[in-house]
Every structure is written in structure tokens, then in C-alpha cells.
Amino acid sequence: DAKTTQPPSMDCAEGRAANLPCNHSTISGNEYVYWYRQIHSQGPQYIIHGLKNNETNEMASLIITEDRKSSTLILPHATLRDTAVYYCIVRVFNDRDDKIIFGKGTRLHILP
Amino acid sequence: DTGVSQDPRHKITKRGQNVTFRCDPISEHNRLYWYRQTLGQGPEFLTYFQNEAQLEKSRLLSDRFSAERPKGSFSTLEIQRTEQGDSAMYLCASSSSSGRAADTQYFGPGTRLTVL
């Protein structure tokens, strides 16, 4: 089972910041938080990941709480093309177990 | 475009037929993964390879499913005697196992299978 909890859907007005929450209260010290998104009928697209520090790239920012039990993905200026299902994932890397366990994600609707 | 390609993009077949899908990973990636996604659900892990070696198989991968990666480059996923329940999107991903923690998996566009 997925180790994260996300709201099933959210709306955001175009041009505003979209803040997508994720709870991962059982995260272990060596587990990373990853975010992917999936636009309709396409493969999942990697967005960002982090361990304990906040991260930012050209797509988004990832804010991880100090206790690491929750995080927020921020899309700073949402556009209609950001309409997608967003998956928050926790995973640990080791040589034998490298699969991603997806939950149902959050369906983000960007409203014009 | 992530650099992971899959062929075909769509496949319609009749129940009982065999189908084969191909995945070409990012060229320098040594790990390759297969996932399956049904409508309204997140992708589910099927199997993964490191180079030629198949390191893990999900219990979802029944005896009718077989995956190969003979030269450690492209991979094929074959489904024998297809059933209507096999209708899904089949996704391939690749990553580079460098020994560092949590190497990112990059996904292809998927192959959508419809079994009539």
C-alpha cells in the first residue's frame, strides 16, 4: 500500500499558486519524498524530490516539514497545462527493492 | 519527451491472442521497470531489471506474463492468452543505478492495450 495520503481533488485558479499537500506520517529517515504528475493518457512525469531540505527547480518547489511527516508541492503560477493527477510518493533506494508504489494521487483542476 | 520510448502506443486484440510490447530506455540507464495502470488507479509495479537480470516480479505478473531484457538495453513484455482484465496502460520506466540513494525513474508514454 501507498505510504502517503493526498486529497482526491483540488481546484486552483489559473495564474495562482497551487499548493498540493501530502501526509507521510510513517516516513523513515532514509526515505525520500518524490512527486510525479500524470497528464491525461500520458506516462507519469517526474517533478521533484527531496529528503529533508526544501527543494526548488524550474517546475515546482517542495516544502518538507521539519518532522518530515508531511510535505507540500507548490506550482508557483499554475497554467491550464498543469491540470493533471499529482502523485506524492515516499521511497527508499536499495539494490533489491526499487519499485515505486503509487497511490491514487490528487486530481488538480486549473480553472480559467 | 523523457527519452523512454514504447511501441506500440495502442494495441487492440481479441481475447486469447498473444501480444508483445517493447520499451527502449534512456540509453545510459541500466534499470528498467514495467508498470500497469487501470482506469482511475495509479500505476502498479510489475517487474524490474538491472541490466539483463530480472530482480523482482510482482504477484500481479501471472504465468501468462513474461518480460525480457536480453542485452540489457530494450525490454519486451509479452502477454499470452490475453483476457479482458488485461486491458490497461502498460508503462515502462528507466533509471540509472549509480549507488546513490533514490535514483529517479523516468517514464515512457505507455502502451494502451484493449482486449475485446
Coordinates of C-alpha atoms in Angstrom, one line a residue:
Chain A
D1 CA 0.0 0.0 0.0
A2 CA 1.0 3.6 -0.6
K3 CA 2.6 5.3 2.4
T4 CA 1.1 8.7 1.6
T5 CA -2.3 10.4 1.9
Q6 CA -3.4 13.0 -0.5
P7 CA -6.7 14.8 -1.1
P8 CA -8.5 13.2 -4.1
S9 CA -9.0 16.5 -5.9
M10 CA -8.3 20.2 -5.8
D11 CA -9.1 23.3 -7.8
C12 CA -6.8 26.3 -8.4
A13 CA -7.3 29.4 -10.5
E14 CA -5.0 30.0 -13.4
G15 CA -2.1 32.2 -12.5
R16 CA -2.3 31.5 -8.8
A17 CA -0.1 29.2 -6.8
A18 CA -1.2 25.6 -6.5
N19 CA -0.4 24.1 -3.1
L20 CA -0.7 20.3 -3.0
P21 CA -0.5 18.7 0.4
C22 CA 0.8 15.2 1.2
N23 CA 0.9 13.4 4.5
H24 CA 3.5 10.7 5.1
S25 CA 3.5 10.3 8.9
T26 CA 5.3 6.9 8.8
I27 CA 8.2 8.0 6.7
S28 CA 11.6 6.6 7.7
G29 CA 14.8 8.5 8.0
N30 CA 16.2 7.2 4.7
E31 CA 13.0 7.6 2.6
Y32 CA 12.8 10.3 0.0
V33 CA 9.6 12.3 -0.9
Y34 CA 9.0 12.2 -4.7
W35 CA 6.4 14.0 -6.7
Y36 CA 5.2 12.9 -10.2
R37 CA 2.3 14.1 -12.2
Q38 CA 0.3 12.4 -15.0
I39 CA -1.5 14.4 -17.6
H40 CA -4.4 12.5 -19.2
S41 CA -3.3 9.5 -21.3
Q42 CA 0.4 10.1 -20.8
G43 CA 3.1 8.5 -18.7
P44 CA 3.9 9.9 -15.3
Q45 CA 6.3 12.9 -15.4
Y46 CA 8.9 13.4 -12.7
I47 CA 8.6 16.8 -10.9
I48 CA 10.8 17.0 -7.9
H49 CA 12.2 15.1 -4.9
G50 CA 13.7 15.8 -1.5
L51 CA 14.9 14.2 1.7
K52 CA 14.6 16.8 4.4
N53 CA 15.5 20.2 2.9
N54 CA 13.2 22.2 0.8
E55 CA 13.9 21.9 -2.9
T56 CA 13.1 24.1 -5.9
N57 CA 13.5 23.5 -9.6
E58 CA 12.1 25.0 -12.8
M59 CA 8.8 23.2 -12.4
A60 CA 8.0 23.5 -8.7
S61 CA 9.0 23.8 -5.1
L62 CA 8.9 21.1 -2.4
I63 CA 8.4 22.1 1.2
I64 CA 9.0 19.3 3.7
T65 CA 8.1 19.9 7.4
E66 CA 10.8 19.6 10.0
D67 CA 9.4 16.4 11.3
R68 CA 9.2 15.1 7.7
K69 CA 5.6 13.8 8.3
S70 CA 4.1 16.0 5.6
S71 CA 5.1 18.0 2.6
T72 CA 3.6 20.5 0.1
L73 CA 4.2 20.7 -3.6
I74 CA 3.9 24.3 -4.9
L75 CA 3.3 25.2 -8.5
P76 CA 4.0 28.9 -8.3
H77 CA 1.9 30.2 -11.3
A78 CA -0.5 27.5 -12.4
T79 CA -1.5 27.2 -16.0
L80 CA -4.2 25.2 -17.7
R81 CA -1.4 22.7 -18.8
D82 CA -0.8 21.9 -15.1
T83 CA -4.2 20.1 -15.0
A84 CA -3.2 16.5 -14.1
V85 CA -3.1 13.9 -11.4
Y86 CA -0.3 14.6 -8.9
Y87 CA 1.3 11.7 -7.0
C88 CA 3.2 12.0 -3.8
I89 CA 5.5 9.0 -3.2
V90 CA 7.9 8.0 -0.5
R91 CA 10.7 5.6 -1.4
V92 CA 14.0 4.3 -0.2
F93 CA 16.7 3.2 -2.5
N94 CA 18.4 -0.2 -2.1
D95 CA 19.8 -2.7 -4.5
R96 CA 16.9 -5.1 -4.3
D97 CA 13.8 -3.1 -3.9
D98 CA 13.5 -0.2 -6.2
K99 CA 9.8 -0.1 -7.2
I100 CA 7.5 2.9 -6.9
I101 CA 4.3 2.4 -5.0
F102 CA 1.7 4.9 -6.3
G103 CA -1.5 5.9 -4.5
K104 CA -4.4 7.5 -6.2
G105 CA -2.9 10.9 -6.2
T106 CA -4.6 14.3 -6.3
R107 CA -6.5 15.4 -9.4
L108 CA -5.7 19.1 -9.8
H109 CA -8.1 21.2 -11.9
I110 CA -6.8 24.5 -13.1
L111 CA -9.7 26.9 -13.6
P112 CA -9.5 29.6 -16.3
Chain B
D1 CA 9.7 13.6 -24.1
T2 CA 11.7 11.8 -21.4
G3 CA 13.8 9.7 -23.8
V4 CA 12.0 6.5 -22.9
S5 CA 10.0 5.1 -25.9
Q6 CA 7.4 2.5 -26.1
D7 CA 5.9 0.6 -29.0
P8 CA 3.1 0.3 -30.0
R9 CA 1.3 3.2 -28.4
H10 CA -2.0 1.4 -28.8
K11 CA -2.9 -2.2 -29.3
I12 CA -6.3 -3.8 -29.8
T13 CA -6.5 -7.5 -29.7
K14 CA -9.0 -10.3 -29.3
R15 CA -9.2 -12.4 -26.1
G16 CA -6.9 -15.4 -26.3
Q17 CA -4.3 -13.7 -28.6
N18 CA -0.7 -13.1 -27.6
V19 CA 0.7 -9.5 -27.5
T20 CA 4.2 -8.2 -27.1
F21 CA 5.2 -4.7 -26.2
R22 CA 8.6 -3.1 -26.5
C23 CA 10.4 -0.5 -24.3
D24 CA 13.5 1.4 -25.2
P25 CA 15.0 3.1 -22.1
I26 CA 17.2 6.1 -21.9
S27 CA 20.5 4.8 -23.3
E28 CA 22.7 5.1 -20.3
H29 CA 20.2 3.7 -17.8
N30 CA 20.8 0.2 -16.5
R31 CA 17.5 -0.2 -14.7
L32 CA 14.2 -0.8 -16.5
Y33 CA 10.8 -1.1 -14.9
W34 CA 7.3 -2.2 -16.1
Y35 CA 4.1 -0.9 -14.5
R36 CA 0.4 -1.4 -15.3
Q37 CA -2.3 1.2 -14.9
T38 CA -6.0 0.6 -15.0
L39 CA -8.6 3.4 -15.3
G40 CA -8.8 5.6 -12.2
Q41 CA -5.9 4.0 -10.4
G42 CA -2.2 4.8 -10.0
P43 CA 0.4 2.7 -11.8
E44 CA 1.1 -0.7 -10.2
F45 CA 4.6 -2.2 -10.3
L46 CA 5.0 -5.4 -12.4
T47 CA 8.8 -6.1 -12.6
Y48 CA 12.2 -4.6 -13.0
F49 CA 15.6 -5.4 -14.5
Q50 CA 19.1 -4.3 -13.7
N51 CA 21.0 -4.8 -16.9
E52 CA 19.8 -8.3 -18.1
A53 CA 18.8 -9.6 -14.7
Q54 CA 15.2 -9.5 -13.6
L55 CA 15.5 -8.6 -10.0
E56 CA 11.9 -8.5 -8.8
K57 CA 8.5 -9.6 -10.0
S58 CA 5.2 -8.6 -8.6
R59 CA 2.5 -11.2 -7.8
L60 CA 0.5 -9.3 -10.4
L61 CA 2.7 -10.8 -13.0
S62 CA 0.9 -14.1 -13.6
D63 CA 2.3 -17.0 -15.6
R64 CA 0.8 -15.5 -18.7
F65 CA 3.1 -12.5 -18.5
S66 CA 6.8 -12.7 -19.3
A67 CA 9.4 -9.9 -19.6
E68 CA 12.8 -10.0 -21.0
R69 CA 15.8 -7.7 -21.4
P70 CA 18.2 -9.9 -23.3
K71 CA 21.1 -7.5 -23.9
G72 CA 20.5 -5.1 -21.1
S73 CA 19.1 -2.4 -23.4
F74 CA 15.5 -2.7 -24.7
S75 CA 12.9 -4.8 -23.0
T76 CA 9.8 -6.7 -24.1
L77 CA 6.7 -7.6 -22.2
E78 CA 4.6 -10.5 -23.6
I79 CA 1.1 -11.4 -22.5
Q80 CA -0.1 -14.8 -23.6
R81 CA -3.7 -15.8 -24.0
T82 CA -4.9 -12.3 -23.3
E83 CA -8.0 -11.7 -21.1
Q84 CA -10.3 -8.8 -20.9
G85 CA -8.9 -8.0 -17.5
D86 CA -5.5 -7.4 -19.1
S87 CA -6.9 -4.2 -20.7
A88 CA -4.8 -1.4 -19.2
M89 CA -2.0 1.1 -19.9
Y90 CA 1.4 -0.6 -19.7
L91 CA 4.1 1.8 -18.7
C92 CA 7.9 1.4 -18.9
A93 CA 10.4 3.5 -16.9
S94 CA 14.2 3.6 -16.6
S95 CA 16.7 4.8 -14.2
S96 CA 20.4 4.8 -13.5
S97 CA 21.6 2.7 -10.6
S98 CA 24.6 4.6 -9.5
G99 CA 24.7 3.5 -5.9
R100 CA 23.4 6.9 -4.8
A101 CA 20.1 7.0 -3.0
A102 CA 16.7 7.1 -4.8
D103 CA 17.7 7.4 -8.4
T104 CA 14.8 9.0 -10.4
Q105 CA 12.7 6.8 -12.7
Y106 CA 11.7 8.4 -16.0
F107 CA 8.5 7.0 -17.7
G108 CA 7.7 6.4 -21.3
P109 CA 4.3 7.3 -22.9
G110 CA 2.8 3.9 -22.3
T111 CA 1.1 1.3 -24.4
R112 CA -2.6 1.2 -24.1
L113 CA -4.0 -2.4 -24.5
T114 CA -7.6 -3.1 -25.2
V115 CA -8.7 -6.7 -25.2
L116 CA -12.0 -7.3 -26.9

